[in-house]
Amino acid sequence: MKTIIEPFKIKSVEPIRFTSRTERERILRTAFYNPFLIHADDVLIDLLTDSGTAAMSAKQWAGMMDGDEAYAGSRSFFRFEKVVRELTGFKHIIPTHQGRAAEKILFTITGGKGKSIPNNTHFDTTRANVEFSGAEAIDLPTEEGRQPDLIADFKGNIDLQALKSFIERTGAENIPLCMITITNNSGGGQPVSMANIRSAKSILQAYNVPLFLDACRFAENAYFIKKREPGYADKSVREIAREMFSYADGCTMSAKKDALVNMGGFLSMNDDELAAKARTLLIVTEGFTTYGGLAGRDLEAIAQGLDEILDENYLTYRLRSVEYLGEKLVSGGVPIVQPPGGHAIYLDAKRFAAHIPPMHYPGQAIVCELYRVGGIRAVEIGSVMFGKYDPAGKLVSPPMELVRLAIPRRVYTQSHIDYVIEVVHEVYANREELRGFRIIEEAPVLRHFTAKFEMLETA
Ligand SMILES: Cc1ncc(COP(=O)(O)O)c(C=O)c1O
């Protein structure tokens, strides 16, 4: 059959609340045009993030009831540890309450002033944790990865030549580790090829620099490899995932993505000395080594989710449903990052709202309009999220201005997605009326979460 269906039935439902345009205009003003400040009850379709928003399965809920809440040595921890170790092959498995807690521990023990951490593209929390330690976060995407409308298979790759030159220039002794983010979230949710991970490893090995994967979306990345990379079509996604991890010395993981849970994460590694330091810090900041920042029931749900995510029927549906949204938007002329990524569609705000300069945040203008017109919540990934001020106080923008429509796992049906398509088409048709924004209040780090905006009279 040609029709790819949701590979699940729905047993439990949550109502969503409909609001009027007038109500949403008021809500936007009250939230200072920042979607993070809107109450979730006032959102019809929430595409803010795919993180922690998955619908858990009946087996995961059953696992929650079965969770062992012992402080030390809980049975649920050993199940979790076994599943993660079998998947990743890493020696030390350290549970944390979410991905950024793993990053905080990793960069506290490896980062610091004078150190540099390269990555294909650092996610915002990864960058923030690297920089908070005093180290420098360096993005090394490929030339392909910087061109939103170019169609290529592995636009998430790290630039191998740039990596080599960067190590030569910086000195391996100043690079405690290199990260590769799979899939590359801030680079448009694009996958990284096995060949790229393998080659990056061999470059890094020559300089004795460890490789860590930011593995939040490892299963989606593995499925892209199966579909697109020669030699992998007949391998199972589990085998592909194992091979990806086999080139790494460790990983950070936000279980809120490809472990299909609402909270959780882990840090894994092979190095005994580093693991001992990580566990010491874990006990101070997160909790004892057999629970980290999690309850036993959370560990059960993660263990189950890591199994379910590798179901190829699920992955076929998952990638196809994101691709479907992308195809329909493109057919209406909407500019998006091509090809569609694994967990989200990224609107290319520079082309969508070409009359709004980056300093007036074109992505934020689109985000607010999607909410005003259709009650859809999305997120800006551009000058709001990654803009920095130079010493003269002038905004330095990142290369791309994007709006991410992230699709929560197993939550929305095709008619929800059809509704999203209709709303984006309407916003695009009236794009010339979009107006720019000015920030009137912001925090020194991760400003997008709490910044307050004012709409400008003109673009
Ligand atoms: C690539 C990537 N790394 C790290 C994180 C941080 O994970 P968490 O939100 O669990 O702290 C995220 C979250 O969206 C992410 O997408």
CSV table of C-alpha atoms in Angstrom, one decimal, residues 5-459:
chain,number,residue,atom,x,y,z
A,5,ILE,CA,-0.3,5.2,8.5
A,6,GLU,CA,0.4,6.0,12.1
A,7,PRO,CA,1.7,2.7,13.5
A,8,PHE,CA,-0.4,2.9,16.7
A,9,LYS,CA,-3.9,3.2,18.0
A,10,ILE,CA,-5.0,6.0,20.4
A,11,LYS,CA,-6.1,4.8,23.8
A,12,SER,CA,-6.0,8.1,25.8
A,13,VAL,CA,-6.8,11.5,24.4
A,14,GLU,CA,-6.3,15.1,25.6
A,15,PRO,CA,-8.6,17.9,24.5
A,16,ILE,CA,-7.1,21.0,22.8
A,17,ARG,CA,-8.6,24.4,23.3
A,18,PHE,CA,-9.8,26.6,20.5
A,19,THR,CA,-9.3,30.4,20.8
A,20,SER,CA,-10.4,33.3,18.5
A,21,ARG,CA,-8.0,35.5,16.6
A,22,THR,CA,-8.9,38.4,18.9
A,23,GLU,CA,-8.1,36.4,22.0
A,24,ARG,CA,-4.8,35.3,20.5
A,25,GLU,CA,-3.9,38.9,19.7
A,26,ARG,CA,-4.4,39.8,23.4
A,27,ILE,CA,-2.5,36.7,24.5
A,28,LEU,CA,0.5,37.6,22.2
A,29,ARG,CA,0.6,41.2,23.6
A,30,THR,CA,0.5,39.8,27.2
A,31,ALA,CA,3.3,37.4,26.4
A,32,PHE,CA,5.4,40.2,24.9
A,33,TYR,CA,5.4,38.3,21.6
A,34,ASN,CA,7.5,35.5,23.0
A,35,PRO,CA,5.9,32.1,22.4
A,36,PHE,CA,7.8,30.7,25.4
A,37,LEU,CA,5.7,33.0,27.6
A,38,ILE,CA,2.3,31.8,26.2
A,39,HIS,CA,0.3,29.3,28.4
A,40,ALA,CA,0.2,25.9,26.7
A,41,ASP,CA,-3.6,25.8,27.3
A,42,ASP,CA,-3.9,28.8,24.9
A,43,VAL,CA,-2.1,26.9,22.1
A,44,LEU,CA,-4.0,24.8,19.6
A,45,ILE,CA,-1.1,22.9,17.9
A,46,ASP,CA,2.1,23.0,19.8
A,47,LEU,CA,5.2,22.7,17.5
A,48,LEU,CA,7.5,24.6,19.9
A,49,THR,CA,9.6,21.5,20.4
A,50,ASP,CA,9.8,17.8,19.9
A,51,SER,CA,11.5,17.6,23.3
A,52,GLY,CA,9.7,15.9,26.1
A,53,THR,CA,6.4,16.1,24.2
A,54,ALA,CA,6.1,12.5,23.0
A,55,ALA,CA,3.1,10.4,23.8
A,56,MET,CA,4.3,7.4,25.8
A,57,SER,CA,3.2,3.9,24.9
A,58,ALA,CA,1.0,1.6,27.0
A,59,LYS,CA,4.2,-0.5,27.8
A,60,GLN,CA,6.0,2.7,28.9
A,61,TRP,CA,3.2,3.6,31.3
A,62,ALA,CA,3.2,0.0,32.5
A,63,GLY,CA,6.9,0.4,33.1
A,64,MET,CA,6.2,3.5,35.1
A,65,MET,CA,4.1,1.5,37.5
A,66,ASP,CA,6.8,-1.1,37.7
A,67,GLY,CA,9.6,1.4,38.5
A,68,ASP,CA,11.8,0.5,41.5
A,69,GLU,CA,12.2,3.7,43.6
A,70,ALA,CA,15.1,2.4,45.7
A,71,TYR,CA,17.6,5.2,46.3
A,72,ALA,CA,20.6,3.0,45.5
A,73,GLY,CA,20.9,0.0,43.2
A,74,SER,CA,17.4,0.2,41.8
A,75,ARG,CA,16.3,-2.6,39.5
A,76,SER,CA,15.1,0.0,37.1
A,77,PHE,CA,18.5,1.5,36.9
A,78,PHE,CA,20.1,-1.8,35.9
A,79,ARG,CA,17.4,-2.3,33.2
A,80,PHE,CA,18.2,1.2,31.9
A,81,GLU,CA,21.9,0.6,32.1
A,82,LYS,CA,21.7,-2.7,30.2
A,83,VAL,CA,19.6,-1.2,27.4
A,84,VAL,CA,21.8,1.9,27.0
A,85,ARG,CA,25.0,-0.2,27.1
A,86,GLU,CA,23.7,-2.7,24.6
A,87,LEU,CA,22.8,0.1,22.3
A,88,THR,CA,25.8,2.4,22.6
A,89,GLY,CA,28.5,0.0,23.8
A,90,PHE,CA,29.8,2.6,26.3
A,91,LYS,CA,31.3,1.4,29.6
A,92,HIS,CA,29.9,4.1,31.9
A,93,ILE,CA,26.2,5.0,31.8
A,94,ILE,CA,25.3,8.0,34.0
A,95,PRO,CA,21.7,9.0,34.2
A,96,THR,CA,20.8,12.7,34.3
A,97,HIS,CA,17.5,14.5,34.5
A,98,GLN,CA,17.8,15.8,30.9
A,99,GLY,CA,20.4,16.5,28.1
A,100,ARG,CA,21.7,19.8,29.4
A,101,ALA,CA,22.5,18.2,32.8
A,102,ALA,CA,24.7,15.7,31.0
A,103,GLU,CA,26.3,18.7,29.1
A,104,LYS,CA,26.8,20.7,32.2
A,105,ILE,CA,28.7,17.8,33.9
A,106,LEU,CA,30.7,17.0,30.7
A,107,PHE,CA,31.9,20.5,30.1
A,108,THR,CA,32.5,21.3,33.8
A,109,ILE,CA,35.0,18.5,33.9
A,110,THR,CA,36.5,19.0,30.4
A,111,GLY,CA,35.9,22.7,29.5
A,112,GLY,CA,37.2,25.9,31.0
A,113,LYS,CA,39.1,29.0,29.9
A,114,GLY,CA,41.5,28.5,26.9
A,115,LYS,CA,39.7,25.3,25.8
A,116,SER,CA,37.7,24.9,22.5
A,117,ILE,CA,34.9,22.4,21.7
A,118,PRO,CA,34.1,21.9,18.0
A,119,ASN,CA,30.8,20.5,16.8
A,120,ASN,CA,29.0,20.3,13.5
A,121,THR,CA,26.6,22.8,15.1
A,122,HIS,CA,26.2,23.3,18.8
A,123,PHE,CA,22.6,23.2,20.0
A,124,ASP,CA,21.8,26.3,22.2
A,125,THR,CA,22.1,24.5,25.5
A,126,THR,CA,25.3,22.8,24.4
A,127,ARG,CA,26.8,26.1,23.4
A,128,ALA,CA,25.6,27.7,26.6
A,129,ASN,CA,27.2,25.0,28.7
A,130,VAL,CA,30.5,25.1,26.8
A,131,GLU,CA,30.6,28.9,27.1
A,132,PHE,CA,29.5,28.9,30.8
A,133,SER,CA,32.5,26.7,31.6
A,134,GLY,CA,34.7,29.5,30.0
A,135,ALA,CA,35.5,27.4,26.9
A,136,GLU,CA,34.8,28.4,23.3
A,137,ALA,CA,32.1,26.6,21.2
A,138,ILE,CA,33.0,26.3,17.6
A,139,ASP,CA,30.6,25.4,14.8
A,140,LEU,CA,32.0,23.6,11.8
A,141,PRO,CA,29.1,22.8,9.4
A,142,THR,CA,29.8,22.0,5.8
A,143,GLU,CA,29.3,24.5,3.0
A,144,GLU,CA,26.3,22.4,1.9
A,145,GLY,CA,24.8,22.7,5.4
A,146,ARG,CA,24.8,26.5,5.1
A,147,GLN,CA,22.6,26.6,2.0
A,148,PRO,CA,18.9,26.2,3.1
A,149,ASP,CA,17.5,25.4,-0.4
A,150,LEU,CA,20.2,23.0,-1.5
A,151,ILE,CA,18.9,19.4,-1.6
A,152,ALA,CA,21.6,16.9,-0.3
A,153,ASP,CA,21.5,13.8,1.7
A,154,PHE,CA,23.7,14.6,4.7
A,155,LYS,CA,23.7,18.3,5.2
A,156,GLY,CA,24.3,17.8,9.0
A,157,ASN,CA,27.9,16.6,8.4
A,158,ILE,CA,30.8,18.2,10.2
A,159,ASP,CA,33.3,19.9,7.8
A,160,LEU,CA,36.3,17.5,7.9
A,161,GLN,CA,38.8,19.8,6.3
A,162,ALA,CA,37.7,22.6,8.7
A,163,LEU,CA,38.0,20.2,11.6
A,164,LYS,CA,41.6,19.3,10.7
A,165,SER,CA,42.6,22.9,10.2
A,166,PHE,CA,40.9,23.9,13.4
A,167,ILE,CA,42.9,21.3,15.4
A,168,GLU,CA,46.2,22.4,13.7
A,169,ARG,CA,45.5,26.0,14.5
A,170,THR,CA,44.2,25.6,18.0
A,171,GLY,CA,46.4,22.8,19.2
A,172,ALA,CA,45.0,19.4,20.2
A,173,GLU,CA,45.9,20.1,23.8
A,174,ASN,CA,43.3,22.8,23.9
A,175,ILE,CA,40.5,20.6,22.5
A,176,PRO,CA,39.3,18.3,25.3
A,177,LEU,CA,36.8,16.7,22.9
A,178,CYS,CA,34.9,17.2,19.7
A,179,MET,CA,31.1,16.7,19.4
A,180,ILE,CA,28.9,15.7,16.5
A,181,THR,CA,25.2,16.3,16.9
A,182,ILE,CA,23.0,13.7,15.3
A,183,THR,CA,20.8,14.8,13.7
A,184,ASN,CA,22.0,18.4,13.5
A,185,ASN,CA,19.2,20.3,15.2
A,186,SER,CA,20.4,23.9,14.8
A,187,GLY,CA,21.5,23.1,11.3
A,188,GLY,CA,18.0,22.2,10.1
A,189,GLY,CA,17.5,18.7,11.6
A,190,GLN,CA,19.7,17.3,8.9
A,191,PRO,CA,21.4,13.9,9.3
A,192,VAL,CA,25.1,13.1,9.5
A,193,SER,CA,26.5,10.2,7.4
A,194,MET,CA,28.3,7.2,8.8
A,195,ALA,CA,31.2,8.1,6.5
A,196,ASN,CA,31.4,11.5,8.1
A,197,ILE,CA,31.4,10.2,11.6
A,198,ARG,CA,34.0,7.6,10.7
A,199,SER,CA,36.3,10.1,9.0
A,200,ALA,CA,35.9,12.6,11.8
A,201,LYS,CA,36.9,9.9,14.3
A,202,SER,CA,40.0,9.0,12.3
A,203,ILE,CA,41.1,12.7,12.1
A,204,LEU,CA,40.5,13.1,15.9
A,205,GLN,CA,42.2,9.9,16.8
A,206,ALA,CA,45.4,11.1,15.0
A,207,TYR,CA,45.4,14.0,17.4
A,208,ASN,CA,44.2,12.0,20.4
A,209,VAL,CA,41.0,14.1,20.7
A,210,PRO,CA,37.9,12.1,21.9
A,211,LEU,CA,34.7,12.2,20.0
A,212,PHE,CA,31.4,12.6,21.8
A,213,LEU,CA,28.0,12.3,20.0
A,214,ASP,CA,25.1,14.5,21.0
A,215,ALA,CA,22.8,11.6,20.4
A,216,CYS,CA,19.3,13.1,21.1
A,217,ARG,CA,18.0,11.9,17.7
A,218,PHE,CA,20.3,9.0,17.1
A,219,ALA,CA,17.4,6.7,15.7
A,220,GLU,CA,16.2,9.3,13.2
A,221,ASN,CA,19.8,9.8,12.1
A,222,ALA,CA,20.3,6.0,11.8
A,223,TYR,CA,17.2,5.7,9.7
A,224,PHE,CA,18.4,8.4,7.3
A,225,ILE,CA,21.6,6.5,6.9
A,226,LYS,CA,19.7,3.3,6.1
A,227,LYS,CA,17.6,5.1,3.5
A,228,ARG,CA,20.3,7.3,2.0
A,229,GLU,CA,23.8,5.9,2.5
A,230,PRO,CA,25.2,3.2,0.2
A,231,GLY,CA,25.8,-0.1,2.0
A,232,TYR,CA,23.2,0.4,4.8
A,233,ALA,CA,19.9,-0.5,3.2
A,234,ASP,CA,20.0,-4.1,4.4
A,235,LYS,CA,21.2,-3.3,7.9
A,236,SER,CA,18.8,-2.9,10.8
A,237,VAL,CA,18.5,0.6,12.4
A,238,ARG,CA,19.8,-1.0,15.6
A,239,GLU,CA,23.0,-2.2,13.8
A,240,ILE,CA,23.5,1.2,12.2
A,241,ALA,CA,23.0,3.0,15.6
A,242,ARG,CA,25.6,0.6,17.2
A,243,GLU,CA,28.0,1.4,14.4
A,244,MET,CA,27.6,5.2,14.9
A,245,PHE,CA,28.2,4.8,18.6
A,246,SER,CA,31.2,2.5,18.0
A,247,TYR,CA,33.2,5.5,16.6
A,248,ALA,CA,32.6,7.6,19.6
A,249,ASP,CA,34.2,7.8,23.0
A,250,GLY,CA,31.1,8.9,24.7
A,251,CYS,CA,27.8,10.7,24.3
A,252,THR,CA,25.3,13.1,25.8
A,253,MET,CA,21.7,12.2,25.3
A,254,SER,CA,18.4,14.0,26.0
A,255,ALA,CA,16.0,11.1,26.3
A,256,LYS,CA,13.2,13.6,25.7
A,257,LYS,CA,13.6,13.0,22.0
A,258,ASP,CA,14.5,9.5,20.7
A,259,ALA,CA,13.8,7.7,24.0
A,260,LEU,CA,10.2,8.8,23.7
A,261,VAL,CA,9.9,10.1,27.3
A,262,ASN,CA,8.8,13.4,28.9
A,263,MET,CA,11.9,13.7,31.0
A,264,GLY,CA,15.4,12.2,31.2
A,265,GLY,CA,18.8,11.9,29.8
A,266,PHE,CA,22.3,10.4,30.2
A,267,LEU,CA,26.0,10.9,29.8
A,268,SER,CA,28.0,7.9,28.7
A,269,MET,CA,31.7,7.3,28.1
A,270,ASN,CA,34.5,4.8,28.1
A,271,ASP,CA,37.2,6.7,30.0
A,272,ASP,CA,37.3,5.6,33.6
A,273,GLU,CA,39.0,8.7,35.0
A,274,LEU,CA,36.5,11.0,33.3
A,275,ALA,CA,33.6,8.9,34.5
A,276,ALA,CA,34.8,9.0,38.1
A,277,LYS,CA,34.9,12.8,37.9
A,278,ALA,CA,31.5,12.9,36.2
A,279,ARG,CA,29.9,10.7,38.9
A,280,THR,CA,31.4,12.9,41.7
A,281,LEU,CA,29.7,15.9,40.1
A,282,LEU,CA,26.5,14.0,39.4
A,283,ILE,CA,26.2,13.2,43.1
A,284,VAL,CA,26.6,16.9,44.0
A,285,THR,CA,24.2,18.2,41.3
A,286,GLU,CA,21.8,15.5,40.2
A,287,GLY,CA,21.7,12.6,42.6
A,288,PHE,CA,23.2,9.2,43.4
A,289,THR,CA,24.8,7.3,40.5
A,290,THR,CA,22.0,4.8,40.0
A,291,TYR,CA,19.3,7.4,39.5
A,292,GLY,CA,20.9,10.7,38.5
A,293,GLY,CA,18.1,13.3,38.4
A,294,LEU,CA,15.5,10.7,37.7
A,295,ALA,CA,12.9,8.5,39.4
A,296,GLY,CA,13.1,4.7,38.9
A,297,ARG,CA,9.9,4.9,36.9
A,298,ASP,CA,11.6,7.4,34.5
A,299,LEU,CA,14.5,5.0,34.0
A,300,GLU,CA,11.9,2.2,33.1
A,301,ALA,CA,10.2,4.4,30.5
A,302,ILE,CA,13.5,5.4,28.9
A,303,ALA,CA,14.6,1.7,28.7
A,304,GLN,CA,11.3,0.8,27.0
A,305,GLY,CA,11.4,3.9,24.7
A,306,LEU,CA,14.9,3.2,23.5
A,307,ASP,CA,13.5,-0.2,22.3
A,308,GLU,CA,10.4,1.2,20.6
A,309,ILE,CA,12.2,4.0,18.8
A,310,LEU,CA,14.1,1.4,16.7
A,311,ASP,CA,10.9,0.0,15.3
A,312,GLU,CA,11.3,0.6,11.6
A,313,ASN,CA,7.5,1.0,11.0
A,314,TYR,CA,7.6,3.8,13.5
A,315,LEU,CA,10.6,5.4,11.9
A,316,THR,CA,9.1,5.1,8.4
A,317,TYR,CA,5.9,6.9,9.6
A,318,ARG,CA,7.9,9.5,11.5
A,319,LEU,CA,10.2,10.6,8.7
A,320,ARG,CA,7.4,10.4,6.1
A,321,SER,CA,5.0,12.6,8.2
A,322,VAL,CA,7.7,15.3,8.5
A,323,GLU,CA,8.4,15.0,4.8
A,324,TYR,CA,4.7,15.3,4.0
A,325,LEU,CA,4.5,18.6,5.8
A,326,GLY,CA,7.6,19.8,3.9
A,327,GLU,CA,6.3,18.7,0.5
A,328,LYS,CA,2.9,20.4,1.0
A,329,LEU,CA,4.6,23.7,2.1
A,330,VAL,CA,7.0,23.7,-0.8
A,331,SER,CA,4.1,23.0,-3.2
A,332,GLY,CA,2.6,26.2,-2.0
A,333,GLY,CA,5.8,28.1,-2.6
A,334,VAL,CA,6.9,28.3,1.0
A,335,PRO,CA,10.7,28.5,1.4
A,336,ILE,CA,12.0,25.8,3.8
A,337,VAL,CA,15.3,24.2,4.6
A,338,GLN,CA,15.6,21.4,2.1
A,339,PRO,CA,15.4,18.4,2.3
A,340,PRO,CA,13.0,18.0,5.3
A,341,GLY,CA,14.8,17.0,8.5
A,342,GLY,CA,14.0,14.2,10.9
A,343,HIS,CA,12.0,15.9,13.6
A,344,ALA,CA,11.0,19.3,12.1
A,345,ILE,CA,10.4,21.5,9.2
A,346,TYR,CA,12.4,24.7,9.2
A,347,LEU,CA,10.9,27.7,7.4
A,348,ASP,CA,13.6,29.9,5.8
A,349,ALA,CA,12.7,33.2,7.3
A,350,LYS,CA,15.2,35.2,5.2
A,351,ARG,CA,13.3,34.3,2.1
A,352,PHE,CA,9.8,34.1,3.7
A,353,ALA,CA,10.0,37.6,5.1
A,354,ALA,CA,12.7,39.1,2.9
A,355,HIS,CA,11.6,42.6,3.7
A,356,ILE,CA,12.5,42.3,7.4
A,357,PRO,CA,16.2,42.6,8.1
A,358,PRO,CA,17.8,40.1,10.6
A,359,MET,CA,18.2,42.9,13.1
A,360,HIS,CA,14.4,43.1,13.2
A,361,TYR,CA,14.0,39.3,13.7
A,362,PRO,CA,12.1,38.0,10.6
A,363,GLY,CA,11.7,34.6,12.2
A,364,GLN,CA,10.0,36.1,15.3
A,365,ALA,CA,7.6,37.9,13.0
A,366,ILE,CA,6.6,34.6,11.4
A,367,VAL,CA,6.3,32.8,14.7
A,368,CYS,CA,3.9,35.4,16.1
A,369,GLU,CA,1.8,35.4,13.0
A,370,LEU,CA,1.5,31.6,13.0
A,371,TYR,CA,0.1,31.9,16.5
A,372,ARG,CA,-2.2,34.9,15.7
A,373,VAL,CA,-3.6,33.3,12.5
A,374,GLY,CA,-3.9,29.6,13.6
A,375,GLY,CA,-3.0,29.2,17.3
A,376,ILE,CA,0.2,27.3,16.2
A,377,ARG,CA,3.3,27.7,18.4
A,378,ALA,CA,6.7,27.4,16.7
A,379,VAL,CA,10.1,28.7,17.6
A,380,GLU,CA,12.6,31.1,16.0
A,381,ILE,CA,16.1,29.7,15.4
A,382,GLY,CA,18.0,32.7,14.1
A,383,SER,CA,19.0,36.1,15.4
A,384,VAL,CA,16.9,35.9,18.5
A,385,MET,CA,18.3,32.5,19.6
A,386,PHE,CA,21.9,32.9,18.4
A,387,GLY,CA,22.4,36.6,17.8
A,388,LYS,CA,25.4,38.1,19.7
A,389,TYR,CA,26.4,41.7,20.3
A,390,ASP,CA,29.8,42.9,19.1
A,391,PRO,CA,31.9,45.2,21.4
A,392,ALA,CA,30.1,48.2,19.8
A,393,GLY,CA,26.7,46.7,20.7
A,394,LYS,CA,25.8,45.8,17.2
A,395,LEU,CA,23.9,42.6,16.6
A,396,VAL,CA,25.9,39.9,14.9
A,397,SER,CA,23.5,37.4,13.2
A,398,PRO,CA,23.9,33.7,12.6
A,399,PRO,CA,24.1,32.6,8.9
A,400,MET,CA,20.5,31.4,8.8
A,401,GLU,CA,17.2,32.9,10.0
A,402,LEU,CA,14.9,29.9,10.6
A,403,VAL,CA,11.5,29.1,12.1
A,404,ARG,CA,11.2,25.5,13.4
A,405,LEU,CA,8.0,23.6,13.3
A,406,ALA,CA,9.0,20.6,15.5
A,407,ILE,CA,6.7,17.6,15.4
A,408,PRO,CA,6.1,15.9,18.8
A,409,ARG,CA,6.4,12.1,18.5
A,410,ARG,CA,3.2,10.1,18.2
A,411,VAL,CA,1.0,13.1,19.2
A,412,TYR,CA,-0.6,14.7,16.2
A,413,THR,CA,-2.5,13.0,13.3
A,414,GLN,CA,-2.4,13.9,9.6
A,415,SER,CA,-5.4,16.2,9.9
A,416,HIS,CA,-3.5,18.3,12.5
A,417,ILE,CA,-0.7,18.5,10.0
A,418,ASP,CA,-3.1,19.5,7.2
A,419,TYR,CA,-4.4,22.3,9.4
A,420,VAL,CA,-0.8,23.5,10.0
A,421,ILE,CA,-0.2,23.5,6.2
A,422,GLU,CA,-3.3,25.6,5.7
A,423,VAL,CA,-2.2,28.2,8.3
A,424,VAL,CA,1.4,28.4,7.0
A,425,HIS,CA,0.0,29.0,3.5
A,426,GLU,CA,-2.2,31.8,4.7
A,427,VAL,CA,0.7,33.5,6.6
A,428,TYR,CA,2.9,33.1,3.5
A,429,ALA,CA,0.2,34.6,1.2
A,430,ASN,CA,0.1,37.7,3.5
A,431,ARG,CA,3.8,37.8,4.2
A,432,GLU,CA,4.3,41.4,3.0
A,433,GLU,CA,2.2,42.6,6.0
A,434,LEU,CA,4.6,41.0,8.5
A,435,ARG,CA,6.3,43.5,10.8
A,436,GLY,CA,9.6,43.3,12.5
A,437,PHE,CA,10.4,43.3,16.3
A,438,ARG,CA,12.7,45.0,18.8
A,439,ILE,CA,13.9,43.3,22.0
A,440,ILE,CA,13.0,45.4,25.1
A,441,GLU,CA,14.3,43.0,27.8
A,442,GLU,CA,16.7,40.0,27.6
A,443,ALA,CA,18.8,37.7,29.8
A,444,PRO,CA,22.6,37.5,29.2
A,445,VAL,CA,22.4,33.8,28.2
A,446,LEU,CA,19.7,31.8,26.3
A,447,ARG,CA,17.8,35.0,25.9
A,448,HIS,CA,15.1,33.5,23.6
A,449,PHE,CA,13.4,31.8,26.5
A,450,THR,CA,12.5,34.9,28.4
A,451,ALA,CA,13.1,37.9,26.1
A,452,LYS,CA,10.3,40.5,25.7
A,453,PHE,CA,9.6,42.0,22.3
A,454,GLU,CA,7.9,45.1,20.9
A,455,MET,CA,6.4,45.1,17.4
A,456,LEU,CA,7.7,47.8,15.1
A,457,GLU,CA,5.6,50.2,13.2
A,458,THR,CA,7.2,49.0,10.0
A,459,ALA,CA,9.3,46.0,9.0
